[in-house]
XYZ file of C-alpha atoms in Angstrom:
402
model
C 72.050 52.389 0.765
C 73.565 51.124 4.013
C 71.577 48.120 5.271
C 72.519 47.241 8.804
C 72.005 43.912 10.574
C 69.385 45.497 12.790
C 67.486 46.665 9.682
C 67.638 43.157 8.261
C 66.280 41.591 11.455
C 63.570 44.228 11.857
C 62.693 43.935 8.139
C 62.394 40.143 8.440
C 60.062 40.418 11.398
C 58.049 43.131 9.617
C 57.580 40.975 6.533
C 56.497 37.975 8.664
C 54.101 40.204 10.586
C 52.695 41.515 7.280
C 52.104 37.938 6.089
C 50.287 37.143 9.321
C 48.176 40.240 8.860
C 47.306 39.149 5.304
C 46.262 35.738 6.618
C 44.063 37.384 9.289
C 42.438 39.769 6.800
C 41.822 36.929 4.331
C 40.246 34.838 7.078
C 38.101 37.752 8.213
C 36.891 38.399 4.660
C 36.066 34.750 4.082
C 34.332 34.493 7.447
C 32.181 37.519 6.555
C 31.357 35.930 3.207
C 30.410 32.648 4.895
C 28.430 34.540 7.536
C 26.481 36.394 4.860
C 25.598 33.127 3.093
C 24.607 31.512 6.396
C 22.456 34.545 7.255
C 20.678 34.232 3.908
C 20.074 30.569 4.641
C 18.780 31.220 8.175
C 16.872 34.445 7.443
C 15.392 33.604 4.030
C 15.557 30.056 2.788
C 14.704 28.146 5.981
C 11.852 30.487 7.088
C 10.489 30.422 3.527
C 10.366 26.614 3.624
C 8.553 26.819 6.959
C 6.028 29.262 5.549
C 5.362 27.061 2.498
C 4.746 24.154 4.861
C 2.399 26.411 6.907
C 0.491 27.362 3.729
C 0.013 23.700 2.859
C -1.168 22.899 6.400
C -3.676 25.824 6.314
C -5.027 24.682 2.940
C -5.506 21.129 4.188
C -7.105 22.371 7.392
C -9.571 24.392 5.326
C -10.399 21.301 3.314
C -10.905 19.289 6.488
C -13.189 21.916 8.043
C -15.187 22.134 4.828
C -15.727 18.369 4.671
C -16.827 18.251 8.312
C -19.214 21.147 7.687
C -20.769 19.320 4.738
C -21.799 16.495 7.086
C -22.866 18.738 10.013
C -26.378 18.050 11.263
C -26.854 21.146 13.443
C -26.534 24.856 12.861
C -24.410 25.166 15.983
C -21.863 22.778 14.505
C -21.724 24.853 11.331
C -21.112 27.990 13.422
C -18.306 26.279 15.337
C -16.664 25.173 12.106
C -17.122 28.673 10.742
C -14.797 29.957 13.504
C -12.193 27.355 12.605
C -12.572 28.346 8.958
C -11.995 32.035 9.726
C -8.875 31.213 11.776
C -7.393 29.014 9.043
C -8.201 31.551 6.336
C -6.489 34.319 8.291
C -3.450 32.111 8.910
C -3.297 31.123 5.230
C -3.128 34.668 3.833
C -0.810 35.760 6.656
C 1.596 32.943 5.684
C 1.339 33.907 2.008
C 2.168 37.545 2.798
C 5.162 36.527 4.926
C 6.307 34.131 2.217
C 6.083 36.872 -0.382
C 8.195 39.116 1.858
C 10.826 36.430 2.488
C 11.515 35.523 -1.133
C 10.789 38.876 -2.721
C 13.198 39.341 -5.562
C 13.930 35.618 -5.819
C 11.939 35.242 -9.037
C 8.925 33.566 -7.349
C 6.551 36.567 -7.305
C 4.312 35.306 -10.160
C 4.036 31.869 -8.560
C 3.010 33.329 -5.197
C 0.483 35.678 -6.884
C -1.107 32.689 -8.624
C -1.326 30.802 -5.330
C -2.940 33.833 -3.655
C -5.580 34.099 -6.428
C -6.343 30.411 -6.348
C -6.446 30.459 -2.533
C -9.023 33.238 -2.688
C -11.118 31.171 -5.103
C -10.762 28.175 -2.782
C -11.797 30.211 0.268
C -14.808 31.648 -1.628
C -15.994 28.153 -2.523
C -15.730 27.030 1.099
C -17.528 30.150 2.278
C -20.309 29.439 -0.205
C -20.595 25.856 1.113
C -20.899 27.207 4.671
C -23.803 29.432 3.646
C -25.450 26.592 1.728
C -25.076 24.143 4.613
C -26.418 26.606 7.155
C -29.468 27.435 5.047
C -29.949 23.698 4.371
C -30.056 22.886 8.103
C -32.303 25.869 8.838
C -34.712 24.702 6.146
C -34.531 21.205 7.573
C -35.814 22.555 10.892
C -38.389 24.717 9.130
C -39.739 21.897 6.989
C -39.945 19.525 9.966
C -42.049 22.112 11.823
C -44.168 22.769 8.729
C -44.733 19.034 8.210
C -45.916 18.529 11.798
C -48.237 21.523 11.648
C -49.757 20.658 8.250
C -50.182 16.993 9.206
C -51.934 18.055 12.428
C -54.300 20.374 10.526
C -55.055 17.727 7.909
C -55.783 15.181 10.660
C -58.198 17.698 12.224
C -59.826 18.287 8.878
C -60.109 14.533 8.235
C -61.779 14.055 11.628
C -64.231 16.864 10.834
C -65.000 15.278 7.457
C -65.638 11.904 9.088
C -67.979 13.518 11.576
C -69.714 15.266 8.706
C -70.196 11.953 6.922
C -71.732 10.493 10.045
C -74.086 13.411 10.662
C -75.187 14.184 7.110
C -77.952 12.442 5.238
C -76.891 14.119 1.984
C -75.398 11.481 -0.256
C -73.350 14.042 -2.221
C -71.808 15.500 0.959
C -70.990 12.020 2.258
C -69.435 10.973 -1.029
C -67.389 14.123 -1.489
C -66.338 14.221 2.152
C -65.137 10.625 1.800
C -63.214 11.485 -1.367
C -61.632 14.535 0.266
C -60.708 12.497 3.356
C -59.109 9.866 1.154
C -57.225 12.504 -0.784
C -56.016 14.066 2.452
C -54.695 10.718 3.587
C -52.847 10.369 0.300
C -51.622 13.930 0.708
C -50.106 13.172 4.130
C -48.374 10.125 2.673
C -46.965 12.238 -0.148
C -45.771 14.882 2.340
C -43.815 12.299 4.333
C -42.471 10.764 1.134
C -41.324 14.228 0.081
C -39.553 14.698 3.396
C -37.695 11.389 2.925
C -36.694 12.078 -0.673
C -32.913 12.248 -0.943
C -32.712 13.270 -4.576
C -33.892 16.466 -6.211
C -35.584 14.659 -9.120
C -37.570 12.449 -6.768
C -38.613 15.472 -4.725
C -39.795 17.273 -7.875
C -41.936 14.277 -8.870
C -43.529 14.019 -5.428
C -44.198 17.772 -5.438
C -46.018 17.383 -8.757
C -48.115 14.591 -7.247
C -48.949 16.828 -4.282
C -50.081 19.587 -6.676
C -52.223 17.097 -8.608
C -53.759 15.862 -5.370
C -54.530 19.421 -4.237
C -56.024 20.260 -7.615
C -58.360 17.259 -7.217
C -59.377 18.368 -3.703
C -60.330 21.976 -4.481
C -63.372 21.180 -6.730
C -64.669 18.712 -4.144
C -64.434 21.369 -1.457
C -66.533 23.659 -3.642
C -69.119 20.908 -4.028
C -69.184 20.372 -0.241
C -69.503 24.123 0.284
C -72.470 24.309 -2.105
C -74.207 21.230 -0.697
C -73.835 22.007 2.986
C -77.100 23.168 4.593
C -78.823 23.002 7.894
C -77.092 21.553 10.890
C -74.109 20.272 8.866
C -73.305 23.628 7.311
C -71.176 24.908 10.170
C -69.246 21.687 10.558
C -68.668 21.403 6.805
C -67.607 25.062 6.655
C -65.071 24.537 9.455
C -63.713 21.402 7.785
C -63.438 23.163 4.417
C -61.626 26.144 6.008
C -59.186 23.811 7.773
C -58.529 21.819 4.586
C -58.042 24.956 2.502
C -55.614 26.380 5.048
C -53.665 23.112 5.002
C -53.484 22.816 1.194
C -52.705 26.553 0.817
C -49.595 25.987 2.966
C -48.543 23.312 0.490
C -48.316 25.677 -2.498
C -46.437 28.877 -3.312
C -43.159 30.360 -2.111
C -42.220 29.423 1.437
C -44.582 26.440 1.366
C -43.561 23.063 2.710
C -42.893 21.490 -0.720
C -41.059 24.626 -1.921
C -38.829 24.555 1.151
C -38.128 20.869 0.726
C -37.204 21.409 -2.944
C -35.049 24.357 -1.943
C -33.395 22.168 0.734
C -32.650 19.457 -1.823
C -31.339 22.057 -4.257
C -29.050 23.432 -1.557
C -27.728 19.923 -0.947
C -26.987 19.538 -4.658
C -25.333 22.982 -4.701
C -23.290 22.096 -1.611
C -22.097 18.888 -3.293
C -21.077 20.906 -6.357
C -19.260 23.421 -4.153
C -17.506 20.541 -2.365
C -16.427 18.988 -5.656
C -15.279 22.323 -7.082
C -13.285 23.123 -3.906
C -11.699 19.681 -4.031
C -10.547 20.382 -7.568
C -9.248 23.769 -6.430
C -7.547 22.084 -3.461
C -5.711 19.678 -5.779
C -4.604 22.618 -7.928
C -3.377 24.548 -4.894
C -1.451 21.549 -3.549
C 0.265 21.162 -6.939
C 1.155 24.857 -6.971
C 2.469 24.803 -3.402
C 4.508 21.681 -4.154
C 6.106 23.507 -7.068
C 6.762 26.542 -4.857
C 8.205 24.328 -2.160
C 10.591 22.752 -4.694
C 11.596 26.236 -5.884
C 12.280 27.400 -2.327
C 14.237 24.240 -1.681
C 16.290 25.131 -4.758
C 16.961 28.541 -3.220
C 17.998 26.883 0.025
C 20.211 24.423 -1.841
C 21.866 27.243 -3.786
C 22.535 29.074 -0.534
C 23.941 25.906 1.014
C 26.190 25.388 -1.993
C 27.308 29.023 -1.704
C 28.229 28.439 1.925
C 30.100 25.270 1.040
C 31.928 27.021 -1.809
C 32.849 29.916 0.470
C 34.251 27.560 3.061
C 36.172 25.587 0.431
C 37.558 28.747 -1.187
C 38.508 30.179 2.182
C 40.301 26.982 3.104
C 42.274 26.977 -0.166
C 43.219 30.634 0.048
C 44.264 30.370 3.693
C 46.223 27.214 2.937
C 48.080 28.852 0.050
C 48.808 32.020 1.998
C 49.973 29.946 4.974
C 52.322 27.824 2.832
C 53.725 30.938 1.131
C 54.123 32.632 4.518
C 55.971 29.640 5.956
C 58.270 29.499 2.907
C 58.994 33.211 3.114
C 59.546 32.998 6.870
C 62.050 30.203 6.344
C 63.787 32.104 3.549
C 63.928 35.323 5.544
C 65.169 33.469 8.644
C 67.859 31.688 6.616
C 68.976 34.909 4.967
C 69.010 36.816 8.257
C 70.915 34.092 10.115
C 73.337 33.714 7.192
C 73.964 37.446 7.084
C 74.963 37.299 10.747
C 76.735 33.955 11.039
C 78.930 34.235 7.904
C 80.757 37.466 8.728
C 80.918 36.520 12.401
C 82.576 33.252 11.413
C 85.209 35.099 9.391
C 86.034 37.428 12.271
C 86.312 34.464 14.680
C 88.606 32.714 12.216
C 90.768 35.843 12.045
C 90.952 36.094 15.831
C 92.027 32.428 16.052
C 94.857 33.158 13.552
C 95.903 36.160 15.566
C 95.903 34.022 18.687
C 98.364 31.691 16.926
C 100.679 34.685 16.317
C 99.970 35.194 12.624
C 99.324 38.870 12.102
C 99.591 38.871 8.318
C 96.011 37.646 7.565
C 93.129 40.026 6.900
C 89.353 39.593 7.136
C 87.923 39.788 3.612
C 84.428 41.324 4.301
C 83.529 44.753 2.931
C 79.741 44.934 3.620
C 78.365 48.294 4.787
C 77.000 47.004 8.089
C 78.052 46.320 11.658
C 80.045 43.227 10.669
C 81.793 45.217 7.933
C 82.879 47.737 10.545
C 83.927 44.856 12.872
C 86.029 43.328 10.070
C 87.604 46.700 9.263
C 88.424 47.305 12.914
C 89.868 43.780 13.253
C 92.066 44.372 10.222
C 93.142 47.710 11.714
C 93.860 46.004 15.045
C 95.955 43.333 13.264
C 97.912 45.994 11.383
C 98.565 48.047 14.504
C 99.656 44.949 16.427
C 102.003 43.942 13.608
C 103.532 47.438 13.543
C 103.869 47.425 17.308
C 105.591 44.064 17.315
C 107.856 45.091 14.421
C 108.775 48.286 16.319
C 109.575 46.276 19.446
C 111.682 43.841 17.396
C 113.613 46.695 15.728
C 114.213 48.310 19.097
C 115.465 45.065 20.536
C 117.861 44.640 17.623
C 119.175 48.120 18.039
C 119.769 47.541 21.760
C 121.503 44.250 21.051
C 123.818 45.909 18.490
C 124.635 48.728 20.834
C 125.607 46.306 23.550
């Protein structure tokens, strides 16, 4: 195959261009690989870490709202904290859903499911405490109103009994009225003691004392009712009715002692709910810490992938660049040599011809432009030598003839 100088030059440039194209494609591929890793880091790992942090914040906010609610002293405060609780609960499960979406397929599904289940238990405990605290405060208001009303009625009944003692000449009525009045005084004291009781056991004991006191009053009321006659009958009857109404409101469901006991029981239940939710909170924080470490591991793996991609890209590009430079130098040397060497031979031949030596020949037989130039130079040299020889022979002939 005839390879011309032009083909060599064009081929050299084509090979160098191809090497540059390979470098560009390699760089593009590596940039895409790095871009994919960076996208995973920005679109998955970093947002997932943010969502885990948001979950932890929501859990702690729920715990804070719960603790504040436990010490609320008004129903309005409980209602205000209920709104904060609903907002934090909604944010918590929204963050969990988003977190599940972000790292779906990353092997963390079971861990997130466990956190969701434990979060629901945690939220249920807090919701129960809200209901207990609200009922507790409502009962506190109810029992305060009941206490005032019963104390007022008992005071009225005591005044009526004192008046009865003053107006009656019946020794039995006076004695029993005095005993009932004394029992009523003790009953009021027990009622206030019950209201101040801060432990369920103490409240139960005081309630039993109230029942005993009431049981001692009822027979005396029957004696008064049987003994009352004449002008004291109406007053005694009114006092007995007032006392019975008062002591009836101290027994049975919805009574003042029952409500106080229920209030104390609610406080105990709220404390249990608070302790249980604190245990659940600690468990959730441990689980979220583990999830956070796992997500950090995903982020670190992605970061390492980016670093490895950059390092690999740098090495590949460096190797291709070095190879390309070496090939470019080799191709340039070969191309220049293929031009300069035959050109030097032709120039040398022309210098010899200029000195008058027409016997030399250019020894270059390549099938290219310089081969043709060498062949034509040799032809020119041969023709010139023949021409000169012809002229010399002619001159000799003319000299001989003369």
